mmCIF file of C-alpha atoms in Angstrom:
data_model
loop_
_atom_site.group_PDB
_atom_site.id
_atom_site.type_symbol
_atom_site.label_atom_id
_atom_site.label_comp_id
_atom_site.label_asym_id
_atom_site.label_seq_id
_atom_site.Cartn_x
_atom_site.Cartn_y
_atom_site.Cartn_z
ATOM 1 C CA UNK A 1 -1.715 -50.463 54.778
ATOM 2 C CA UNK A 2 -3.726 -51.328 51.681
ATOM 3 C CA UNK A 3 -4.662 -48.397 49.459
ATOM 4 C CA UNK A 4 -7.064 -48.207 46.574
ATOM 5 C CA UNK A 5 -5.257 -46.771 43.567
ATOM 6 C CA UNK A 6 -6.003 -45.929 39.974
ATOM 7 C CA UNK A 7 -6.252 -49.334 38.235
ATOM 8 C CA UNK A 8 -3.118 -48.853 36.091
ATOM 9 C CA UNK A 9 -0.966 -48.304 39.188
ATOM 10 C CA UNK A 10 -1.285 -51.627 40.986
ATOM 11 C CA UNK A 11 0.827 -53.754 38.646
ATOM 12 C CA UNK A 12 4.211 -53.495 40.416
ATOM 13 C CA UNK A 13 5.755 -51.812 43.465
ATOM 14 C CA UNK A 14 7.557 -49.381 41.109
ATOM 15 C CA UNK A 15 4.276 -48.356 39.487
ATOM 16 C CA UNK A 16 2.593 -48.066 42.896
ATOM 17 C CA UNK A 17 5.348 -45.784 44.188
ATOM 18 C CA UNK A 18 5.216 -43.684 41.013
ATOM 19 C CA UNK A 19 1.451 -43.299 41.377
ATOM 20 C CA UNK A 20 1.598 -42.582 45.097
ATOM 21 C CA UNK A 21 4.504 -40.132 45.049
ATOM 22 C CA UNK A 22 4.708 -38.507 41.603
ATOM 23 C CA UNK A 23 1.861 -38.986 39.147
ATOM 24 C CA UNK A 24 -0.570 -36.120 39.273
ATOM 25 C CA UNK A 25 1.534 -33.982 41.617
ATOM 26 C CA UNK A 26 1.591 -30.448 40.164
ATOM 27 C CA UNK A 27 5.049 -29.790 38.711
ATOM 28 C CA UNK A 28 6.000 -26.169 38.125
ATOM 29 C CA UNK A 29 9.730 -26.458 37.514
ATOM 30 C CA UNK A 30 10.416 -25.831 33.820
ATOM 31 C CA UNK A 31 13.315 -28.264 33.516
ATOM 32 C CA UNK A 32 11.433 -31.033 35.313
ATOM 33 C CA UNK A 33 8.393 -30.454 33.080
ATOM 34 C CA UNK A 34 10.642 -30.680 30.020
ATOM 35 C CA UNK A 35 12.251 -33.915 31.280
ATOM 36 C CA UNK A 36 8.862 -35.522 31.848
ATOM 37 C CA UNK A 37 7.749 -34.518 28.355
ATOM 38 C CA UNK A 38 10.817 -36.234 26.884
ATOM 39 C CA UNK A 39 10.134 -39.403 28.827
ATOM 40 C CA UNK A 40 6.514 -39.397 27.689
ATOM 41 C CA UNK A 41 7.780 -39.055 24.124
ATOM 42 C CA UNK A 42 9.890 -42.164 24.614
ATOM 43 C CA UNK A 43 6.800 -43.988 25.870
ATOM 44 C CA UNK A 44 5.004 -43.670 22.500
ATOM 45 C CA UNK A 45 4.046 -47.203 21.518
ATOM 46 C CA UNK A 46 5.329 -48.692 24.783
ATOM 47 C CA UNK A 47 4.129 -49.124 28.345
ATOM 48 C CA UNK A 48 4.961 -46.547 30.991
ATOM 49 C CA UNK A 49 6.478 -49.233 33.219
ATOM 50 C CA UNK A 50 9.221 -49.794 30.611
ATOM 51 C CA UNK A 51 10.125 -46.105 30.652
ATOM 52 C CA UNK A 52 9.883 -45.851 34.424
ATOM 53 C CA UNK A 53 12.242 -48.804 34.842
ATOM 54 C CA UNK A 54 14.725 -47.164 32.458
ATOM 55 C CA UNK A 55 14.336 -43.618 33.821
ATOM 56 C CA UNK A 56 17.639 -43.570 35.724
ATOM 57 C CA UNK A 57 19.488 -44.712 32.609
ATOM 58 C CA UNK A 58 17.724 -42.059 30.523
ATOM 59 C CA UNK A 59 18.765 -39.426 33.054
ATOM 60 C CA UNK A 60 22.342 -40.635 32.936
ATOM 61 C CA UNK A 61 22.723 -40.762 29.145
ATOM 62 C CA UNK A 62 20.868 -37.478 28.601
ATOM 63 C CA UNK A 63 23.067 -35.528 31.049
ATOM 64 C CA UNK A 64 20.418 -35.272 33.754
ATOM 65 C CA UNK A 65 18.036 -33.882 31.137
ATOM 66 C CA UNK A 66 19.895 -30.584 31.274
ATOM 67 C CA UNK A 67 18.560 -28.849 28.144
ATOM 68 C CA UNK A 68 21.796 -26.879 27.644
ATOM 69 C CA UNK A 69 23.888 -30.055 27.633
ATOM 70 C CA UNK A 70 21.401 -32.051 25.543
ATOM 71 C CA UNK A 71 21.097 -29.267 22.961
ATOM 72 C CA UNK A 72 24.845 -29.590 22.377
ATOM 73 C CA UNK A 73 24.568 -33.297 21.448
ATOM 74 C CA UNK A 74 25.681 -34.187 17.911
ATOM 75 C CA UNK A 75 25.765 -37.263 15.696
ATOM 76 C CA UNK A 76 28.454 -38.935 17.823
ATOM 77 C CA UNK A 77 26.105 -38.674 20.809
ATOM 78 C CA UNK A 78 23.236 -40.126 18.788
ATOM 79 C CA UNK A 79 25.498 -43.022 17.742
ATOM 80 C CA UNK A 80 26.488 -43.589 21.386
ATOM 81 C CA UNK A 81 22.850 -43.620 22.484
ATOM 82 C CA UNK A 82 21.795 -45.950 19.675
ATOM 83 C CA UNK A 83 23.982 -48.726 21.098
ATOM 84 C CA UNK A 84 23.064 -48.211 24.764
ATOM 85 C CA UNK A 85 20.753 -51.124 25.618
ATOM 86 C CA UNK A 86 19.685 -49.445 28.863
ATOM 87 C CA UNK A 87 17.400 -47.036 26.985
ATOM 88 C CA UNK A 88 14.929 -47.125 24.100
ATOM 89 C CA UNK A 89 17.108 -47.046 20.992
ATOM 90 C CA UNK A 90 14.895 -45.135 18.606
ATOM 91 C CA UNK A 91 16.822 -42.712 16.408
ATOM 92 C CA UNK A 92 13.682 -40.599 15.898
ATOM 93 C CA UNK A 93 13.006 -40.342 19.636
ATOM 94 C CA UNK A 94 16.640 -39.593 20.483
ATOM 95 C CA UNK A 95 16.778 -36.899 17.794
ATOM 96 C CA UNK A 96 13.507 -35.486 19.126
ATOM 97 C CA UNK A 97 14.971 -35.055 22.618
ATOM 98 C CA UNK A 98 17.954 -33.173 21.194
ATOM 99 C CA UNK A 99 15.717 -31.010 19.028
ATOM 100 C CA UNK A 100 13.328 -30.444 21.915
ATOM 101 C CA UNK A 101 16.214 -29.236 24.082
ATOM 102 C CA UNK A 102 17.031 -26.693 21.383
ATOM 103 C CA UNK A 103 13.353 -25.668 21.128
ATOM 104 C CA UNK A 104 13.166 -25.309 24.926
ATOM 105 C CA UNK A 105 16.241 -23.057 24.892
ATOM 106 C CA UNK A 106 14.800 -21.016 22.033
ATOM 107 C CA UNK A 107 11.697 -20.414 24.140
ATOM 108 C CA UNK A 108 13.892 -19.272 27.017
ATOM 109 C CA UNK A 109 15.914 -16.993 24.742
ATOM 110 C CA UNK A 110 12.653 -15.427 23.549
ATOM 111 C CA UNK A 111 11.665 -14.776 27.168
ATOM 112 C CA UNK A 112 9.080 -17.566 27.271
ATOM 113 C CA UNK A 113 9.317 -19.663 30.438
ATOM 114 C CA UNK A 114 8.300 -23.275 29.775
ATOM 115 C CA UNK A 115 6.359 -23.705 33.023
ATOM 116 C CA UNK A 116 4.545 -20.384 32.631
ATOM 117 C CA UNK A 117 3.651 -21.344 29.057
ATOM 118 C CA UNK A 118 2.270 -24.773 30.057
ATOM 119 C CA UNK A 119 0.411 -23.702 33.162
ATOM 120 C CA UNK A 120 -0.857 -20.561 31.417
ATOM 121 C CA UNK A 121 -2.517 -22.646 28.731
ATOM 122 C CA UNK A 122 -4.164 -24.681 31.501
ATOM 123 C CA UNK A 123 -5.461 -21.619 33.331
ATOM 124 C CA UNK A 124 -2.834 -21.709 36.092
ATOM 125 C CA UNK A 125 -4.322 -24.471 38.246
ATOM 126 C CA UNK A 126 -4.816 -28.232 37.944
ATOM 127 C CA UNK A 127 -7.809 -29.324 35.897
ATOM 128 C CA UNK A 128 -9.748 -31.992 37.745
ATOM 129 C CA UNK A 129 -11.209 -34.898 35.815
ATOM 130 C CA UNK A 130 -14.583 -36.345 36.749
ATOM 131 C CA UNK A 131 -13.039 -39.470 38.301
ATOM 132 C CA UNK A 132 -14.945 -41.745 35.958
ATOM 133 C CA UNK A 133 -13.827 -41.486 32.357
ATOM 134 C CA UNK A 134 -10.138 -40.961 31.674
ATOM 135 C CA UNK A 135 -9.699 -39.660 28.143
ATOM 136 C CA UNK A 136 -6.615 -40.172 26.004
ATOM 137 C CA UNK A 137 -6.651 -36.566 24.786
ATOM 138 C CA UNK A 138 -8.552 -33.357 25.337
ATOM 139 C CA UNK A 139 -9.047 -29.959 23.713
ATOM 140 C CA UNK A 140 -6.228 -28.692 25.970
ATOM 141 C CA UNK A 141 -3.806 -31.441 24.907
ATOM 142 C CA UNK A 142 -4.702 -30.804 21.269
ATOM 143 C CA UNK A 143 -4.081 -27.059 21.628
ATOM 144 C CA UNK A 144 -0.882 -27.603 23.600
ATOM 145 C CA UNK A 145 0.361 -30.153 21.068
ATOM 146 C CA UNK A 146 -0.220 -27.644 18.288
ATOM 147 C CA UNK A 147 1.545 -24.871 20.250
ATOM 148 C CA UNK A 148 4.534 -27.107 21.033
ATOM 149 C CA UNK A 149 4.805 -28.239 17.416
ATOM 150 C CA UNK A 150 4.740 -24.585 16.349
ATOM 151 C CA UNK A 151 7.814 -24.148 18.575
ATOM 152 C CA UNK A 152 9.555 -27.069 16.781
ATOM 153 C CA UNK A 153 8.945 -29.746 19.446
ATOM 154 C CA UNK A 154 8.661 -33.361 18.252
ATOM 155 C CA UNK A 155 6.878 -36.401 19.727
ATOM 156 C CA UNK A 156 4.272 -34.089 21.224
ATOM 157 C CA UNK A 157 1.034 -35.362 19.709
ATOM 158 C CA UNK A 158 -2.176 -34.774 21.675
ATOM 159 C CA UNK A 159 -2.170 -38.263 23.259
ATOM 160 C CA UNK A 160 1.440 -37.962 24.443
ATOM 161 C CA UNK A 161 0.739 -34.443 25.694
ATOM 162 C CA UNK A 162 -2.359 -35.590 27.579
ATOM 163 C CA UNK A 163 -0.433 -38.372 29.355
ATOM 164 C CA UNK A 164 2.249 -35.822 30.211
ATOM 165 C CA UNK A 165 -0.316 -33.330 31.563
ATOM 166 C CA UNK A 166 -1.628 -36.067 33.838
ATOM 167 C CA UNK A 167 1.873 -37.030 34.974
ATOM 168 C CA UNK A 168 2.725 -33.407 35.782
ATOM 169 C CA UNK A 169 -0.488 -32.713 37.662
ATOM 170 C CA UNK A 170 -1.750 -30.182 35.158
ATOM 171 C CA UNK A 171 -4.688 -32.569 34.780
ATOM 172 C CA UNK A 172 -5.823 -34.533 37.833
ATOM 173 C CA UNK A 173 -7.287 -37.794 36.546
ATOM 174 C CA UNK A 174 -7.132 -39.908 39.686
ATOM 175 C CA UNK A 175 -10.228 -42.085 39.501
ATOM 176 C CA UNK A 176 -13.082 -42.164 41.994
ATOM 177 C CA UNK A 177 -12.061 -44.274 44.973
ATOM 178 C CA UNK A 178 -8.330 -43.648 44.516
ATOM 179 C CA UNK A 179 -6.740 -42.520 47.754
ATOM 180 C CA UNK A 180 -4.925 -39.727 45.864
ATOM 181 C CA UNK A 181 -8.104 -38.202 44.423
ATOM 182 C CA UNK A 182 -8.977 -34.925 46.060
ATOM 183 C CA UNK A 183 -12.660 -34.891 47.000
#
């Protein structure tokens, strides 16, 4: 069965499956939201297909993106990750994931649930795009970026945050004609 998809999604079977099964599906699990934010941080300057093809390796080397385990990483872990060719070997991005795990846990310790925080800023329900123009950032991504940075998160600029909001279904930017777009 041939389906009409968002234009970015038709490049490979992996991208098609990601679009059809994951992208834009509302995610409300705090840990899963945090994992997706880390992966979007790794994407900065790269294509999503690179990250998607390395996602299993990222999950392996970052202990299943368990924030408690990742927050305990030290310089020896950074050194180990810097020589692992299966992932993106950016010291700044690796350090950001470790720091972001600590920031995530600090939010929890302060009684601030990550999912509640994210979805609360978005008004609690997915924000539907117009199906025509797909922006690279929005007032919400700018505000969320600022709020995350205030909580010591790194690699959370407004463009990264916007891509993440789309991936997590906080923003529904499926284009007009895409079979996933809700009419």
